[in-house]
PDB file of C-alpha atoms in Angstrom:
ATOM      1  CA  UNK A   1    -116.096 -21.193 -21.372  1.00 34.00           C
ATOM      2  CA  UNK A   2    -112.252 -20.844 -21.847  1.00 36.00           C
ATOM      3  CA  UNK A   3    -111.066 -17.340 -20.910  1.00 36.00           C
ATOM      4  CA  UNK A   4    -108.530 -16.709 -24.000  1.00 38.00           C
ATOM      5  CA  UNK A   5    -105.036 -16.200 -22.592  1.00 34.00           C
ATOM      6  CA  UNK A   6    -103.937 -13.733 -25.097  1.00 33.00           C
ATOM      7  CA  UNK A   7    -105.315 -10.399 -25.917  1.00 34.00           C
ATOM      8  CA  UNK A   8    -104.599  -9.374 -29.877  1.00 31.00           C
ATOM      9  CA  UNK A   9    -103.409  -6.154 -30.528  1.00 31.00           C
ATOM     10  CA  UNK A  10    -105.811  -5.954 -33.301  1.00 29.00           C
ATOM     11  CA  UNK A  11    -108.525  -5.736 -30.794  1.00 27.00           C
ATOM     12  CA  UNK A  12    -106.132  -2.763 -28.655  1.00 30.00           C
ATOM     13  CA  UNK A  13    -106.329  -0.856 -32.087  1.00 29.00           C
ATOM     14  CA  UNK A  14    -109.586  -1.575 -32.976  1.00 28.00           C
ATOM     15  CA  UNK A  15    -110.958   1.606 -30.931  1.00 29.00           C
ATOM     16  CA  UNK A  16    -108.680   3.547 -33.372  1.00 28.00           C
ATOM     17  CA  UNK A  17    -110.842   3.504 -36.557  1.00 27.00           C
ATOM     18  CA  UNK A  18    -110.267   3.859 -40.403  1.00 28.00           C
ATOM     19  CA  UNK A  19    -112.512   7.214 -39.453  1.00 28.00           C
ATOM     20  CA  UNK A  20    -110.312   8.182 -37.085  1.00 31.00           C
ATOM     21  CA  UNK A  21    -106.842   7.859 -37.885  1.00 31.00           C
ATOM     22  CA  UNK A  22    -107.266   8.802 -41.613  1.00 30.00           C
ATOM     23  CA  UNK A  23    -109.767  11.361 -40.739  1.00 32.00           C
ATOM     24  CA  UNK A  24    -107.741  13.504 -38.348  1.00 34.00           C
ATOM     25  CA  UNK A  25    -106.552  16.828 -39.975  1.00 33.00           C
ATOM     26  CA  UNK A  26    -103.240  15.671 -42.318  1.00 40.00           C
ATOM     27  CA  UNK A  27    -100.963  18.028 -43.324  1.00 38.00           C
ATOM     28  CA  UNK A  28    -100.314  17.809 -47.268  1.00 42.00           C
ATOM     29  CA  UNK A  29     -98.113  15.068 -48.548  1.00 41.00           C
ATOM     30  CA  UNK A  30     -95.589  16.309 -51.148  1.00 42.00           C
ATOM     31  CA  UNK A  31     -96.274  14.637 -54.696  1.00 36.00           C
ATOM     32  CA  UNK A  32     -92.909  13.483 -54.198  1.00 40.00           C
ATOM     33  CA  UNK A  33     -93.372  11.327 -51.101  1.00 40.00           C
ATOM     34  CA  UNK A  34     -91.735   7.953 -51.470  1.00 44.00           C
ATOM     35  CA  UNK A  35     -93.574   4.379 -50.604  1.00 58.00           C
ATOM     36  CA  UNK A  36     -94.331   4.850 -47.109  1.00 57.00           C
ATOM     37  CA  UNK A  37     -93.249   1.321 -46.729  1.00 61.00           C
ATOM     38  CA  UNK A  38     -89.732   2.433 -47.515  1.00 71.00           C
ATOM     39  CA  UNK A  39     -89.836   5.436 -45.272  1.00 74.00           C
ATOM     40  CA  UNK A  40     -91.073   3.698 -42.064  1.00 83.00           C
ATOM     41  CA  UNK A  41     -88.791   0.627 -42.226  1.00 86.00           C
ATOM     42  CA  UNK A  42     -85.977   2.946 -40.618  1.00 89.00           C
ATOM     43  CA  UNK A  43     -88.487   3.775 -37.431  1.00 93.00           C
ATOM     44  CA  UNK A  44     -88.909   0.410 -36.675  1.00 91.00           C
ATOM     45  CA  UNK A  45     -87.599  -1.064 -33.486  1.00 90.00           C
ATOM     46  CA  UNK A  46     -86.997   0.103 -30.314  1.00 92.00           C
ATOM     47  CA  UNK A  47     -85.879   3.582 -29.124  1.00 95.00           C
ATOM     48  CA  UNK A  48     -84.044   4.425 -25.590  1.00 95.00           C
ATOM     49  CA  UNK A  49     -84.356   7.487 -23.892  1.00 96.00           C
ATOM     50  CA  UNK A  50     -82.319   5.475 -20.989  1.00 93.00           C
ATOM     51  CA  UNK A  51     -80.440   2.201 -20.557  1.00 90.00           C
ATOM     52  CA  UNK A  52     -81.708   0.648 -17.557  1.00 90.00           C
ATOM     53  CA  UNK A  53     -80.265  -2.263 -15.877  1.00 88.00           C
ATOM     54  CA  UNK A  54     -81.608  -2.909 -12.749  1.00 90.00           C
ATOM     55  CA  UNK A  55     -84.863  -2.834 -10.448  1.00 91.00           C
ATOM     56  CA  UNK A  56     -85.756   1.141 -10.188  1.00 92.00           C
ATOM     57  CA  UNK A  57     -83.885   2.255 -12.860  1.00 94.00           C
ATOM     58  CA  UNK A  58     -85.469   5.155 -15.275  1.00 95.00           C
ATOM     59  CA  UNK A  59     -87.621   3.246 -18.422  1.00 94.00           C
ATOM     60  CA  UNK A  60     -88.789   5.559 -21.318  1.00 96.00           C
ATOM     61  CA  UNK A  61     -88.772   4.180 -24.533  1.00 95.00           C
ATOM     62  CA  UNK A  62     -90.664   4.524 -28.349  1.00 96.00           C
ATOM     63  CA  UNK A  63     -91.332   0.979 -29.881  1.00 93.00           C
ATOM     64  CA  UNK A  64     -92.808   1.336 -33.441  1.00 93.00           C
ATOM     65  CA  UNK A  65     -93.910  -1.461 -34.967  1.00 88.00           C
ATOM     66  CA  UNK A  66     -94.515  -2.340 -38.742  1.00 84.00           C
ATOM     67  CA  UNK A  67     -98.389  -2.336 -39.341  1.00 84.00           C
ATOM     68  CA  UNK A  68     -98.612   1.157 -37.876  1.00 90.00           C
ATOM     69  CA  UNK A  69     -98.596  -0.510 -34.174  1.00 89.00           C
ATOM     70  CA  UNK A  70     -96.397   1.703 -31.920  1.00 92.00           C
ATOM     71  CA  UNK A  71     -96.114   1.456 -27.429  1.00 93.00           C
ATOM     72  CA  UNK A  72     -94.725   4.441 -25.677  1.00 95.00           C
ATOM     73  CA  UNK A  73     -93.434   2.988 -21.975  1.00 95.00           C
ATOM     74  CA  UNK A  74     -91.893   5.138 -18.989  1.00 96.00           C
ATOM     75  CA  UNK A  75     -91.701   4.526 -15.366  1.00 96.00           C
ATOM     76  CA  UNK A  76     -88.920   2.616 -13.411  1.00 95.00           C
ATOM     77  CA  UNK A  77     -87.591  -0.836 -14.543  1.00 93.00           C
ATOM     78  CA  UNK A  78     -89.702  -3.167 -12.838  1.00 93.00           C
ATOM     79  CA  UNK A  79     -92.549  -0.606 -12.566  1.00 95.00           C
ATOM     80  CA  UNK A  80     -94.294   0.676 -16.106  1.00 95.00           C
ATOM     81  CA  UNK A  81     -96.914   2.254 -17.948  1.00 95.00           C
ATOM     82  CA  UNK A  82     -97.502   1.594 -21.512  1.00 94.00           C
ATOM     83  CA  UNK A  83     -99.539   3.248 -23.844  1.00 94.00           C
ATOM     84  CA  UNK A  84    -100.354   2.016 -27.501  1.00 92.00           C
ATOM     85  CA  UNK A  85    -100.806   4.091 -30.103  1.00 94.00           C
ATOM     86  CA  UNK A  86    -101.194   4.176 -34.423  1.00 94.00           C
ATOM     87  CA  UNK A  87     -98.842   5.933 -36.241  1.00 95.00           C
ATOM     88  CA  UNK A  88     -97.914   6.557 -40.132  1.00 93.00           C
ATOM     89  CA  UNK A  89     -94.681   8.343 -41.354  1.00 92.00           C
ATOM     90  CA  UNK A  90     -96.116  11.327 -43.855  1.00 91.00           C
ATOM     91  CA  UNK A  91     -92.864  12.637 -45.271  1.00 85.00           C
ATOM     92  CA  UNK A  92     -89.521  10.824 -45.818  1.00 78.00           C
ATOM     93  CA  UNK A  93     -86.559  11.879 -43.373  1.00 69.00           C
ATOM     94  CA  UNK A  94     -82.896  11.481 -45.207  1.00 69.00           C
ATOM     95  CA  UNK A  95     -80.170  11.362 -42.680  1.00 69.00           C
ATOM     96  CA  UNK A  96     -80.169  14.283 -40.824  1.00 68.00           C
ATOM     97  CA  UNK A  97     -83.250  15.859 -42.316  1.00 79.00           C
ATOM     98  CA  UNK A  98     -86.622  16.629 -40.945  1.00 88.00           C
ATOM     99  CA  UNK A  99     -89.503  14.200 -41.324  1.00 90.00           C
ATOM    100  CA  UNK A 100     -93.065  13.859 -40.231  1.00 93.00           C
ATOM    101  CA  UNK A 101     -95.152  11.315 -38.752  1.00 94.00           C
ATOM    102  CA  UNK A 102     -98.842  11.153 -37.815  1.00 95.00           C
ATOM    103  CA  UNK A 103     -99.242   9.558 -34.335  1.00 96.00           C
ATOM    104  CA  UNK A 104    -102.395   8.946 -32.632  1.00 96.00           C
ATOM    105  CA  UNK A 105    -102.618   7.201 -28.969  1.00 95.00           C
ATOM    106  CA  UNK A 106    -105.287   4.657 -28.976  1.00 92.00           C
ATOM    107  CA  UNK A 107    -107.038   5.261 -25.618  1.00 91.00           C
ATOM    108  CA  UNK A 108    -107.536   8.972 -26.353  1.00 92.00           C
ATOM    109  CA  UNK A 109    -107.948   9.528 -29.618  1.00 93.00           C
ATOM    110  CA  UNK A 110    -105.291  12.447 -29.006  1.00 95.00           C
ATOM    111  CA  UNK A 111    -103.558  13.158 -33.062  1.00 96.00           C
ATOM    112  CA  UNK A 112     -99.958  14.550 -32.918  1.00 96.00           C
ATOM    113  CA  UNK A 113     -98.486  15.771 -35.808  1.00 95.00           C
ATOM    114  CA  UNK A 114     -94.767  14.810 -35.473  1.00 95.00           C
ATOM    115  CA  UNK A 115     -91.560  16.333 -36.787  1.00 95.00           C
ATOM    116  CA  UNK A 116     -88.342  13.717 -36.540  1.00 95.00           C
ATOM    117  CA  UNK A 117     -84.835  13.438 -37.493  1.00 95.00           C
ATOM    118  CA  UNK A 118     -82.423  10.433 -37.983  1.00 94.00           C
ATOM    119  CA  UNK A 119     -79.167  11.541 -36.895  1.00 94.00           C
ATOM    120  CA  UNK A 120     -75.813   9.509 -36.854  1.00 93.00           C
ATOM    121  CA  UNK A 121     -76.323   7.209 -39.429  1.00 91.00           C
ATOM    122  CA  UNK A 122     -79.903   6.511 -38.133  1.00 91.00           C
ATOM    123  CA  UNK A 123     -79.010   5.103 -35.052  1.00 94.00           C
ATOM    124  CA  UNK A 124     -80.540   8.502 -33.216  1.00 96.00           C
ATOM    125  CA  UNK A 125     -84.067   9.242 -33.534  1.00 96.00           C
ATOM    126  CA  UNK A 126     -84.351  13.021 -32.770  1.00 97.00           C
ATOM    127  CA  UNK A 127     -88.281  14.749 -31.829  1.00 97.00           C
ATOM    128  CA  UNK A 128     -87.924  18.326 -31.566  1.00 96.00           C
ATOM    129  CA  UNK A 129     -91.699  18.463 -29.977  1.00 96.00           C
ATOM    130  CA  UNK A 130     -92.199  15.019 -28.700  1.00 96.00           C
ATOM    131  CA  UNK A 131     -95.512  14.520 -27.863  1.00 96.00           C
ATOM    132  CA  UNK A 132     -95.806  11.524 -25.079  1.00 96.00           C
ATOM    133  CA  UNK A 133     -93.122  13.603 -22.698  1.00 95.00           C
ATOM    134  CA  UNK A 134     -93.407  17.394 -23.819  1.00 92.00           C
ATOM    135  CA  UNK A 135     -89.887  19.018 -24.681  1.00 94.00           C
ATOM    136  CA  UNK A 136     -86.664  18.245 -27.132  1.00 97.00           C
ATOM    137  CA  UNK A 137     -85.558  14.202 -26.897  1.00 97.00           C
ATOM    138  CA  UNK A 138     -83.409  12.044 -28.615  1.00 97.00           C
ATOM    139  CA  UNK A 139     -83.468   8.324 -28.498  1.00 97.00           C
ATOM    140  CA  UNK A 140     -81.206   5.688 -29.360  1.00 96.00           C
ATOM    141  CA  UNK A 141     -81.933   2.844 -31.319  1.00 94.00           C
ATOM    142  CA  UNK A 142     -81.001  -0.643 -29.226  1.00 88.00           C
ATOM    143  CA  UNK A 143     -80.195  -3.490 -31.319  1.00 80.00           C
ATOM    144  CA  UNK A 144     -78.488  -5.459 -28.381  1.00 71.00           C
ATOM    145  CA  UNK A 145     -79.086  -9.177 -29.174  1.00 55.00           C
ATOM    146  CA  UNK A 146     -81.395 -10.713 -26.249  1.00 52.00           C
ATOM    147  CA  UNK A 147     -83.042 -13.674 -25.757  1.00 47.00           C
ATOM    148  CA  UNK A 148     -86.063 -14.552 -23.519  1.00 49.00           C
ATOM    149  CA  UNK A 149     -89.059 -17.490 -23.209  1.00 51.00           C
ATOM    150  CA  UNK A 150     -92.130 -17.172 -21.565  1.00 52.00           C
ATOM    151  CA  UNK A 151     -93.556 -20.276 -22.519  1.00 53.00           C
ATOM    152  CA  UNK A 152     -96.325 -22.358 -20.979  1.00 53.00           C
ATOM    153  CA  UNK A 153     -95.029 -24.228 -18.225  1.00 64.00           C
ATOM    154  CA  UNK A 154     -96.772 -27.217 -16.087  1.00 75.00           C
ATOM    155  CA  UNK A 155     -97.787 -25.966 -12.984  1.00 83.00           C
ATOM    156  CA  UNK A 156    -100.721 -25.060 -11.074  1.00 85.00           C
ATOM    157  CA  UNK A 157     -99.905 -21.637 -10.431  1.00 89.00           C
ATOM    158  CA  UNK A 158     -97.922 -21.053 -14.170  1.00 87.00           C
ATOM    159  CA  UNK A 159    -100.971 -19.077 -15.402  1.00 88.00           C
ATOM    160  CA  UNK A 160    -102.641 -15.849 -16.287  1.00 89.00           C
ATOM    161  CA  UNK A 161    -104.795 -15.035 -13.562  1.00 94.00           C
ATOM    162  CA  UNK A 162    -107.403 -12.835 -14.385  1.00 94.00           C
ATOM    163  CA  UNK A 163    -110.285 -10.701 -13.374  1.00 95.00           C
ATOM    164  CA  UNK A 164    -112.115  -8.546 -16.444  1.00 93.00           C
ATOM    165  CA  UNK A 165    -113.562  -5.143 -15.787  1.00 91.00           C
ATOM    166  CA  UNK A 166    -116.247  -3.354 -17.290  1.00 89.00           C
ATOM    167  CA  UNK A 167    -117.648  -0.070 -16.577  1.00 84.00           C
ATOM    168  CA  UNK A 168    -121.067   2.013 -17.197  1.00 85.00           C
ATOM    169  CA  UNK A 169    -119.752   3.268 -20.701  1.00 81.00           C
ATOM    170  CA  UNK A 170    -119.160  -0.600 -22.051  1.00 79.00           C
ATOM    171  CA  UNK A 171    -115.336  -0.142 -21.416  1.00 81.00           C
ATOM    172  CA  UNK A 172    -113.165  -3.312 -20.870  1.00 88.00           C
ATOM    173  CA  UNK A 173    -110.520  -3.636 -18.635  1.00 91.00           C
ATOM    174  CA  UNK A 174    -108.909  -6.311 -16.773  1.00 93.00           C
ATOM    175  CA  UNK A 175    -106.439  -6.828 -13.743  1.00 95.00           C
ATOM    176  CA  UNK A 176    -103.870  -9.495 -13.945  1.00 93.00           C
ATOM    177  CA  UNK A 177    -101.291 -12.115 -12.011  1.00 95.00           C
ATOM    178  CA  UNK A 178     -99.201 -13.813 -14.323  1.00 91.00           C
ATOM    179  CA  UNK A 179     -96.831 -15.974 -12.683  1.00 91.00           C
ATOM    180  CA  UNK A 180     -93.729 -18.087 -13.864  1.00 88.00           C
ATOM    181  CA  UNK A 181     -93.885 -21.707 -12.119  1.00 87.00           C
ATOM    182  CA  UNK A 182     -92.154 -21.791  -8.485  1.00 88.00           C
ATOM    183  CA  UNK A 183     -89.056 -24.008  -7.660  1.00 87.00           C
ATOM    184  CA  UNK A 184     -89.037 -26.667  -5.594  1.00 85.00           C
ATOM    185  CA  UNK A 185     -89.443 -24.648  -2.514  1.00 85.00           C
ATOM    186  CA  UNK A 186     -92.440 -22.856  -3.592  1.00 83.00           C
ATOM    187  CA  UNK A 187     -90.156 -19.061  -4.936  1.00 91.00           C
ATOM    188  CA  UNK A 188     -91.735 -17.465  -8.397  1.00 92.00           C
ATOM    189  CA  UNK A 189     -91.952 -14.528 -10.182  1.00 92.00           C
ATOM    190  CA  UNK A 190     -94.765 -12.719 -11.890  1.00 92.00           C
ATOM    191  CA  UNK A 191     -96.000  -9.462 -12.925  1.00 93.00           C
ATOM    192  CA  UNK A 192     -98.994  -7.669 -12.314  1.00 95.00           C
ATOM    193  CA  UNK A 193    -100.913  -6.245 -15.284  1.00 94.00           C
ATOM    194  CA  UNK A 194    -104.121  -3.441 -14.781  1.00 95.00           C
ATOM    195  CA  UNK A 195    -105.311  -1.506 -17.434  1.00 93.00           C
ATOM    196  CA  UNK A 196    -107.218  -1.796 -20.545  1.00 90.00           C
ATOM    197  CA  UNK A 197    -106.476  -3.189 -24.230  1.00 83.00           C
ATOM    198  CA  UNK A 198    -105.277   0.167 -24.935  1.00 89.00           C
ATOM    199  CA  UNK A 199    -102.801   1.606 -21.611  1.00 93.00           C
ATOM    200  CA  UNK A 200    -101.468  -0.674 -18.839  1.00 93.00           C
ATOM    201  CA  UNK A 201     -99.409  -1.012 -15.948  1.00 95.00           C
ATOM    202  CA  UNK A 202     -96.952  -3.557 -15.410  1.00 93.00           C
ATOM    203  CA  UNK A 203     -95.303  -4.271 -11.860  1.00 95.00           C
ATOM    204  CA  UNK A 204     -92.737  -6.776 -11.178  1.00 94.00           C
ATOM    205  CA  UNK A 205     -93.140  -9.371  -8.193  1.00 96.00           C
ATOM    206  CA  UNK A 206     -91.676 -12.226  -6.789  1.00 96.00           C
ATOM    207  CA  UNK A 207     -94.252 -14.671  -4.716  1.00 96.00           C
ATOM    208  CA  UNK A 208     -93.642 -17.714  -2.502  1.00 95.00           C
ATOM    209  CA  UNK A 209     -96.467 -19.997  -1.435  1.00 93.00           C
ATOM    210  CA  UNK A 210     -96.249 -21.916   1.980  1.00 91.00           C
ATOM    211  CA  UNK A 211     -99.469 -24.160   2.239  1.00 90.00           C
ATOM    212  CA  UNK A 212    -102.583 -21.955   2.080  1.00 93.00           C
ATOM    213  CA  UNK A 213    -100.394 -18.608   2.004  1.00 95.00           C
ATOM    214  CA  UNK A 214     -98.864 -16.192  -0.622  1.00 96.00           C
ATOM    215  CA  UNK A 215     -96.466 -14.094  -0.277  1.00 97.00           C
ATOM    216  CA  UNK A 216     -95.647 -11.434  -2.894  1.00 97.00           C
ATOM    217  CA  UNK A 217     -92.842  -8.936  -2.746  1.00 97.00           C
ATOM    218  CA  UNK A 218     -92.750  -5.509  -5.234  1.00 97.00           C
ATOM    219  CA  UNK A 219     -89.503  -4.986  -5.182  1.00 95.00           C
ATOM    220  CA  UNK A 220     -89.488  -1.041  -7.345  1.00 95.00           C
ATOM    221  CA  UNK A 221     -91.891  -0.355  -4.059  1.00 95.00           C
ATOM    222  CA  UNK A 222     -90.012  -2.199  -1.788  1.00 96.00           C
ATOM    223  CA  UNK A 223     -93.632  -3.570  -0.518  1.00 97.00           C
ATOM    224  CA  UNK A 224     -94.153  -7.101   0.638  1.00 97.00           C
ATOM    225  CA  UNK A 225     -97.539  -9.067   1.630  1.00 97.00           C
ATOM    226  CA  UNK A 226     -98.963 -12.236   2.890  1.00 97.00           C
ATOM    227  CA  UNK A 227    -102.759 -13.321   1.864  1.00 98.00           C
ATOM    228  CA  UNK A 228    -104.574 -16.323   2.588  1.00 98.00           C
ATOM    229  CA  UNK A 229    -104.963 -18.251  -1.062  1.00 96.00           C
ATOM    230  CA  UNK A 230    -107.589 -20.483  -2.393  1.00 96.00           C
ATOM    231  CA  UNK A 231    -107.620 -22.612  -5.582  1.00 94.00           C
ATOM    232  CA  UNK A 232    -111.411 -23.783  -6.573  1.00 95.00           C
ATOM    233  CA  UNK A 233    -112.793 -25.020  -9.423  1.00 93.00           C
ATOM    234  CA  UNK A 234    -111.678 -28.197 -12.156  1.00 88.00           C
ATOM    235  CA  UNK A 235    -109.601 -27.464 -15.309  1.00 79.00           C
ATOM    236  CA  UNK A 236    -110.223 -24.157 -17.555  1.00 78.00           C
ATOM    237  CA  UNK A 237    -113.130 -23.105 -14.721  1.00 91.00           C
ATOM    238  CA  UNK A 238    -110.703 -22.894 -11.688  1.00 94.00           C
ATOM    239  CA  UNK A 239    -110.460 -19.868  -9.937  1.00 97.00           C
ATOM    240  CA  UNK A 240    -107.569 -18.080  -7.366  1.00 96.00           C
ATOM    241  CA  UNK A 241    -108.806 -16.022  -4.743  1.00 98.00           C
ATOM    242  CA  UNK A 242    -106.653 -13.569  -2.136  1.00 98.00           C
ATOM    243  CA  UNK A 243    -108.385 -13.128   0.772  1.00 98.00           C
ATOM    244  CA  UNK A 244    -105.740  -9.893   1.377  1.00 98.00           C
ATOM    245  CA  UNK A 245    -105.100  -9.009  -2.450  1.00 97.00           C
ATOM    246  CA  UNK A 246    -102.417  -6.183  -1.752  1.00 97.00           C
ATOM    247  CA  UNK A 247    -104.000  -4.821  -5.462  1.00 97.00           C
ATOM    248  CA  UNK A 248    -107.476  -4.508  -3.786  1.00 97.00           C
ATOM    249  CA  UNK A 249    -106.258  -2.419  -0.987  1.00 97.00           C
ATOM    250  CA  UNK A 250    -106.235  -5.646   1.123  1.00 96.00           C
ATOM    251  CA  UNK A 251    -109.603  -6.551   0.103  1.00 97.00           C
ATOM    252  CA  UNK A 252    -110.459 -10.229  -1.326  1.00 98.00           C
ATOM    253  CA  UNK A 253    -110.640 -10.947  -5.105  1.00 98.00           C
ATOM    254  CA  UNK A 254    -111.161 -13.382  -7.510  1.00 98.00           C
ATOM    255  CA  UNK A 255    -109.084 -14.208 -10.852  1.00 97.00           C
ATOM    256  CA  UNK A 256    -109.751 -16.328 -13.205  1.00 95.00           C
ATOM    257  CA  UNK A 257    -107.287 -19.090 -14.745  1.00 92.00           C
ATOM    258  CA  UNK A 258    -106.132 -17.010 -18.285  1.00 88.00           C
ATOM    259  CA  UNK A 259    -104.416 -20.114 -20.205  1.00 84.00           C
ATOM    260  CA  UNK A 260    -100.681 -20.785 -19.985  1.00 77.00           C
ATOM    261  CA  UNK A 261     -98.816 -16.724 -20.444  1.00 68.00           C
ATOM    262  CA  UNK A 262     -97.904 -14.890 -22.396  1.00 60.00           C
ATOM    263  CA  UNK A 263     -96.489 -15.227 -26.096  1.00 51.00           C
ATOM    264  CA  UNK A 264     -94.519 -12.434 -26.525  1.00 58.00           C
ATOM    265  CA  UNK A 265     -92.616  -9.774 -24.660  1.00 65.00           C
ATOM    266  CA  UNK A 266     -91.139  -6.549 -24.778  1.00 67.00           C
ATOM    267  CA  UNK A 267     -87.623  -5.816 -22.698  1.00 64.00           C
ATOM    268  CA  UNK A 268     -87.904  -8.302 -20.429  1.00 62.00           C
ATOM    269  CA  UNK A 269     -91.494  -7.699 -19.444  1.00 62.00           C
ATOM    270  CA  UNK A 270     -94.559  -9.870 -21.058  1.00 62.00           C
ATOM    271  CA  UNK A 271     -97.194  -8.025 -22.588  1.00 67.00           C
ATOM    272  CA  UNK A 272    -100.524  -8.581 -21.905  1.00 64.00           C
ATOM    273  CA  UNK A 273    -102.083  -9.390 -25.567  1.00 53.00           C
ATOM    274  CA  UNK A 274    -100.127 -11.004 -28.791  1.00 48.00           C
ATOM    275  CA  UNK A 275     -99.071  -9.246 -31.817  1.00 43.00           C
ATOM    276  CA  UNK A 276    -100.125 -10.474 -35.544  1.00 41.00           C
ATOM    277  CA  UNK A 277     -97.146 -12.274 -36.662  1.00 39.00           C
ATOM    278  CA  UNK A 278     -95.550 -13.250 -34.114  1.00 38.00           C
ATOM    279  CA  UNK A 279     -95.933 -16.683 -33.186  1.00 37.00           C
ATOM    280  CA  UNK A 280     -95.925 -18.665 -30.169  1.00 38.00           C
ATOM    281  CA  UNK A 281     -92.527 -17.599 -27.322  1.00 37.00           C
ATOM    282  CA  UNK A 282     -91.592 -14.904 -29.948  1.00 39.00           C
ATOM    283  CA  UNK A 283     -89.573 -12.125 -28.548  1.00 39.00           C
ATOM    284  CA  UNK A 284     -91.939  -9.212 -29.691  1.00 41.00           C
ATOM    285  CA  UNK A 285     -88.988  -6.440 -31.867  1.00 42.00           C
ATOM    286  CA  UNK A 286     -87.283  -9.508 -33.154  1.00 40.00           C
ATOM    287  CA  UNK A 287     -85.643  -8.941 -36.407  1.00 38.00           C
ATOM    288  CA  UNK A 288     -86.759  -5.093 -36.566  1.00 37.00           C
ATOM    289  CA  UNK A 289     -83.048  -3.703 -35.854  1.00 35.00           C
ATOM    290  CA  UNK A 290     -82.868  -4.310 -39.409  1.00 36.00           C
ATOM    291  CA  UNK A 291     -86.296  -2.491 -40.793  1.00 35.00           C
ATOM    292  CA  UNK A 292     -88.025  -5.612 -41.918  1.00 34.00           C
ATOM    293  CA  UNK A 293     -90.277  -6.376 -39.073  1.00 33.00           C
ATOM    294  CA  UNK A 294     -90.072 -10.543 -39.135  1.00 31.00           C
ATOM    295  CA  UNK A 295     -88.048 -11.461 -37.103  1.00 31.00           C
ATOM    296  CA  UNK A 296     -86.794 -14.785 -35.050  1.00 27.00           C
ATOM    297  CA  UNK A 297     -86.748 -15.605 -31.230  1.00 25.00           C
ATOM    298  CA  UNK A 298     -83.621 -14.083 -29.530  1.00 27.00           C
ATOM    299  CA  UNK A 299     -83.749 -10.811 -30.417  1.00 28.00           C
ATOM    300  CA  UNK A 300     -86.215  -7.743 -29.287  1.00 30.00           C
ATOM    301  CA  UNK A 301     -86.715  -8.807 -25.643  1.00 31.00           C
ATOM    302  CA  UNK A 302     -84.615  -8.818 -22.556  1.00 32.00           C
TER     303      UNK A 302
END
């Protein structure tokens, strides 16, 4: 059977029930409260804490998207975590006045009650208490145009490469290679994916196969490997194995061929599941910078 390349965030959320989103405590909504669909449009998009450039610079950033759908990502550019979570503005904020938002992460359940302000014309997102990175923030909106394409390319090694976990409770995970094809003299990049539909890590690598060998280079860790590499199995059942997988602590493991990549991605990094509504080499964010949340390739990703 065909491994589905794709992993729908519906499915990330899905842990997050009706019962438990609506059902955490909620503070009283004024009788006053305006269409919620009006008040979230100006939280859409994506919010900087920093402006990273290059390999190893600081990432920390809010990306709220419309349907509720929100990531929270930090680490160094090149080297992230992400963590999903639902969210749901519950009062209004005018410019420079104090608004509230329910936010609830998806892996842990954990419901924040969160106080924000748009300052300068809404282009600053203010949280007094913010509740992924504890203390008094402000992020800036980034509506630099950008344009990326992951699309499925014809090579051998131009796949998702993946191995699904599962542990005692019935929790799904999965550990991924996805890797862009090589040029002519075998170079690539790729990222490496391990986590679950709800939090991940995503690493940066650059690989270069010689014959049987694969060499991949971290470059946020400065760490670079050689394993023995095997390619088995006909059409949608083939199968990559490192004997030396430098993600098993130099132990041997097997991935299975994913499909093609990825469909969308976030700042310059794919993401390891697609979004409703976004089709096909869509840069996920497109078209949010204005509040409407449909959006066209070019814009959203870097």
């Amino acid at each position: 059977m065909r491994i589905r390349p794709l992993f729908v965030l519906s499915l990330v959320v899905a842990g997050l029930s009706s019962a438990a989103f609506l059902g955490a405590p909620k503070p009283d909504t004024p009788a006053s409260a305006v269409d919620l669909h009006v008040a979230s449009a100006p939280l859409l998009g994506l919010w900087q804490a920093t402006r990273p450039e290059k390999e190893g610079d600081p990432v920390r950033f809010y990306y709220f998207h419309n349907g509720g759908i929100g990531l929270v990502r930090y680490g160094r550019m090149g080297l992230t975590y992400t963590r999903s979570f639902h969210w749901k503005v519950l009062d209004a904020a005018a410019e420079g006045s104090t608004g509230r938002l329910a936010l609830v992460f998806t892996k842990t359940g954990a419901h924040h009650d969160v106080s924000f302000v748009l300052e300068s014309e809404q282009a600053i997102l203010h949280l007094p208490e913010d509740p992924a990175f504890p203390g008094n923030h402000r992020y800036t909106k980034d509506v630099r145009p950008r344009g990326v394409d992951f699309g499925a390319q014809e090579h051998p090694l131009a796949r998702l490469w993946i191995q699904h976990t599962r542990d005692t409770r019935g929790g799904q995970g999965f550990r991924m290679y996805q890797l862009q094809a090589p040029t002519i003299d075998g170079r690539g990049v790729g990222w490496y994916h391990e986590g679950d539909m709800s939090d991940w890590s995503t690493e940066t690598l650059t690989y270069r196969r010689t014959g049987e060998s694969l060499e991949l280079y971290f470059p946020v860790r400065g760490e670079r490997f050689s394993s023995a590499l095997t390619l088995t199995g006909e059409g949608e059942a083939r199968i990559l194995t490192l004997a030396e997988d430098p993600r098993n602590f130099w132990h041997a493991r097997s991935y299975q061929d994913g499909g093609p990549g990825f469909t969308v991605a976030l700042e310059g990094q794919p993401l390891p599941y697609s979004v409703p509504g976004f089709g096909p080499h869509r840069a996920l964010g497109a078209g949010l910078s204005g509040g409407h949340g449909h959006g066209h390739a070019g814009c959203g990703a870097r």
